Amino acid sequence: MPLTDVQTAILELIAERIEAEGVPPSQTEIARAFGFRSVRAAQYHLEALEAAGAIERLPGKARGLRLLQAPVRAQPALPLVPPVEDDAVRLPVLGRVAAGQPIGAGNEGFDAGGEGTVVLDRHLFHPTPDYLLRVQGDSMRDEAILDGDLIGVRRTRDARHGQVVIARVDGEITVKVLHFGSEGLRLMPRNPAHPPIEVAEDQDFAIEGLFCGLLRPAR
């Protein structure tokens, strides 16, 4: 059974940790390393690796992973070309979005600097996004959205109080938490070093999409 690029990368991480530390990573550590929103996503990929004969999972052990197959990456994972696998999704990277003060809109409605198209495991996201944006800034730090992350965005004009949204304010784009209150509409950061963005009634405001997961590059 062929492995997806994400599963190959997880296999590489397991091999590296065993070689460096003598023990494999835990499911929680795998989820954190790949930016999964839940441990269940890591568990899903480990199940696929076991089914492919690449690892053996030892029941009852916190780090119960035994490597059966050395990871092999024949070529760079990105970019990929059609066809894609059933559990993969091809997404355009449209540019940058501010996690801080909003940045001006450019190509494709966002800051210029699109990075082409990438193929990722669709289980990284919920719901499935329409495109990716690269985060610039640290205002969403406490939401675990960091500078340099690629965030998945689902196109929609509707959002509820408390959801993480990509919003346009007077032609500028930012990622924040949507907040409706007695003081009016606000875009809230998740870092106390950054102030909320107050949206006045006469401002040009629109929801561009909902945050639905992220991919964190190696640092």
Short mmCIF file of C-alpha atoms in Angstrom, two decimals, residues 13-178:
data_model
loop_
_atom_site.label_atom_id
_atom_site.label_comp_id
_atom_site.label_asym_id
_atom_site.label_seq_id
_atom_site.Cartn_x
_atom_site.Cartn_y
_atom_site.Cartn_z
CA LEU A 13 9.82 11.59 12.24
CA ILE A 14 9.46 8.20 13.97
CA ALA A 15 12.78 6.99 12.52
CA GLU A 16 14.57 10.22 13.49
CA ARG A 17 13.28 10.14 17.07
CA ILE A 18 14.19 6.48 17.54
CA GLU A 19 17.70 7.14 16.21
CA ALA A 20 18.22 10.31 18.25
CA GLU A 21 16.45 9.42 21.52
CA GLY A 22 15.97 5.67 21.45
CA VAL A 23 12.18 5.97 21.67
CA PRO A 24 9.49 6.87 19.14
CA PRO A 25 7.32 10.00 19.50
CA SER A 26 3.96 9.80 21.21
CA GLN A 27 0.71 10.43 19.31
CA THR A 28 0.45 13.82 21.01
CA GLU A 29 3.96 14.75 19.86
CA ILE A 30 3.17 13.68 16.30
CA ALA A 31 -0.02 15.77 16.30
CA ARG A 32 1.91 18.79 17.61
CA ALA A 33 4.74 18.37 15.10
CA PHE A 34 2.37 18.33 12.13
CA GLY A 35 -0.09 20.93 13.38
CA PHE A 36 -2.98 18.45 13.62
CA ARG A 37 -5.98 19.85 15.47
CA SER A 38 -6.52 16.57 17.32
CA VAL A 39 -4.62 13.44 18.35
CA ARG A 40 -7.18 11.47 16.34
CA ALA A 41 -5.62 12.74 13.10
CA ALA A 42 -2.24 11.35 14.19
CA GLN A 43 -3.91 8.08 15.17
CA TYR A 44 -5.51 7.83 11.72
CA HIS A 45 -2.12 8.10 9.99
CA LEU A 46 -0.51 5.60 12.37
CA GLU A 47 -3.28 3.13 11.57
CA ALA A 48 -2.57 3.64 7.85
CA LEU A 49 1.17 3.11 8.43
CA GLU A 50 0.47 -0.11 10.31
CA ALA A 51 -1.86 -1.32 7.55
CA ALA A 52 0.92 -0.60 5.03
CA GLY A 53 3.36 -2.71 7.07
CA ALA A 54 5.62 0.25 7.85
CA ILE A 55 5.18 0.15 11.64
CA GLU A 56 3.82 -2.08 14.36
CA ARG A 57 1.73 -0.58 17.14
CA LEU A 58 2.23 -2.27 20.50
CA PRO A 59 -0.97 -2.18 22.59
CA GLY A 60 -0.83 -0.87 26.15
CA LYS A 61 2.33 1.20 25.66
CA ALA A 62 2.39 5.02 25.57
CA ARG A 63 5.11 5.03 22.89
CA GLY A 64 4.31 1.62 21.48
CA LEU A 65 5.59 2.04 17.94
CA ARG A 66 8.07 -0.30 16.28
CA LEU A 67 9.59 0.65 12.95
CA LEU A 68 9.33 -2.12 10.32
CA GLN A 69 10.17 -0.14 7.19
CA ALA A 70 12.73 2.61 6.68
CA PRO A 71 11.21 5.79 5.23
CA VAL A 72 11.96 6.42 1.58
CA ARG A 73 11.13 9.66 -0.19
CA ALA A 74 11.86 9.27 -3.88
CA GLN A 75 11.24 12.92 -4.76
CA PRO A 76 10.24 16.21 -3.10
CA ALA A 77 6.71 16.17 -1.76
CA LEU A 78 5.75 19.58 -3.15
CA PRO A 79 4.55 20.53 -5.60
CA LEU A 80 2.61 17.53 -6.84
CA VAL A 81 0.68 17.10 -10.06
CA PRO A 82 -2.58 15.25 -10.86
CA PRO A 83 -3.89 12.79 -10.10
CA VAL A 84 -4.23 13.24 -6.34
CA GLU A 85 -5.10 10.50 -3.90
CA ASP A 86 -8.57 10.11 -2.41
CA ASP A 87 -7.41 11.42 0.97
CA ALA A 88 -5.54 14.39 -0.53
CA VAL A 89 -6.67 17.85 -1.55
CA ARG A 90 -4.97 20.30 -3.90
CA LEU A 91 -4.98 23.85 -2.53
CA PRO A 92 -3.69 27.15 -3.89
CA VAL A 93 -1.55 29.31 -1.60
CA LEU A 94 -2.95 32.76 -2.37
CA GLY A 95 -0.60 34.93 -0.34
CA ARG A 96 -0.32 36.31 3.19
CA VAL A 97 -2.81 37.20 5.91
CA ALA A 98 -2.00 39.35 8.92
CA ALA A 99 -2.04 38.04 12.47
CA GLY A 100 -1.39 41.55 13.75
CA GLN A 101 -2.27 44.78 12.01
CA PRO A 102 -4.17 44.10 8.74
CA ILE A 103 -2.18 44.05 5.53
CA GLY A 104 -3.27 45.47 2.20
CA ALA A 105 -5.02 43.28 -0.34
CA GLY A 106 -3.28 42.37 -3.58
CA ASN A 107 -3.44 39.52 -6.09
CA GLU A 108 -6.44 37.19 -5.75
CA GLY A 109 -7.85 39.61 -3.16
CA PHE A 110 -4.98 39.06 -0.73
CA ASP A 111 -1.47 40.33 -0.21
CA ALA A 112 0.69 39.53 -3.22
CA GLY A 113 3.06 36.59 -2.95
CA GLY A 114 1.11 33.50 -3.93
CA GLU A 115 3.19 30.33 -3.64
CA GLY A 116 1.48 28.17 -6.25
CA THR A 117 -0.45 25.01 -5.43
CA VAL A 118 0.25 22.24 -2.91
CA VAL A 119 -1.27 18.83 -2.20
CA LEU A 120 -2.04 18.00 1.41
CA ASP A 121 -3.85 15.33 3.37
CA ARG A 122 -7.49 16.42 3.66
CA HIS A 123 -7.65 14.97 7.20
CA LEU A 124 -5.48 17.89 8.37
CA PHE A 125 -8.50 20.18 8.05
CA HIS A 126 -12.14 20.41 9.03
CA PRO A 127 -14.02 21.38 7.00
CA THR A 128 -12.03 21.00 3.79
CA PRO A 129 -10.56 24.42 2.88
CA ASP A 130 -10.73 26.18 -0.48
CA TYR A 131 -7.28 27.75 -0.24
CA LEU A 132 -4.30 28.44 2.03
CA LEU A 133 -2.84 31.68 3.36
CA ARG A 134 0.52 32.19 5.06
CA VAL A 135 0.28 33.92 8.45
CA GLN A 136 2.29 37.04 9.12
CA GLY A 137 2.50 38.14 12.75
CA ASP A 138 1.78 36.73 16.21
CA SER A 139 -1.58 38.21 17.25
CA MET A 140 -3.19 34.72 17.19
CA ARG A 141 -0.41 33.08 19.20
CA ASP A 142 -2.67 31.83 21.99
CA GLU A 143 -4.92 30.17 19.39
CA ALA A 144 -1.77 28.23 18.31
CA ILE A 145 -1.67 30.12 14.99
CA LEU A 146 1.93 31.27 14.59
CA ASP A 147 3.91 33.45 12.22
CA GLY A 148 4.75 31.46 9.07
CA ASP A 149 1.95 28.90 9.46
CA LEU A 150 -0.16 27.97 6.44
CA ILE A 151 -3.82 28.21 7.41
CA GLY A 152 -6.70 26.57 5.57
CA VAL A 153 -9.61 28.86 4.70
CA ARG A 154 -13.16 27.84 3.80
CA ARG A 155 -14.85 30.50 1.67
CA THR A 156 -17.99 31.86 3.33
CA ARG A 157 -19.60 35.20 4.11
CA ASP A 158 -21.26 33.86 7.27
CA ALA A 159 -19.68 33.32 10.67
CA ARG A 160 -20.72 33.03 14.29
CA HIS A 161 -19.54 34.79 17.41
CA GLY A 162 -16.29 33.21 18.64
CA GLN A 163 -15.18 31.70 15.34
CA VAL A 164 -11.74 32.37 13.87
CA VAL A 165 -12.31 34.25 10.63
CA ILE A 166 -10.39 35.82 7.78
CA ALA A 167 -11.89 39.30 7.51
CA ARG A 168 -11.55 42.28 5.22
CA VAL A 169 -11.67 45.76 6.80
CA ASP A 170 -11.45 48.71 4.41
CA GLY A 171 -9.68 46.57 1.84
CA GLU A 172 -7.18 45.06 4.28
CA ILE A 173 -7.04 41.43 5.40
CA THR A 174 -6.56 39.93 8.85
CA VAL A 175 -7.21 36.69 10.79
CA LYS A 176 -8.96 37.21 14.14
CA VAL A 177 -11.74 35.92 16.39
CA LEU A 178 -15.15 37.35 15.49
#
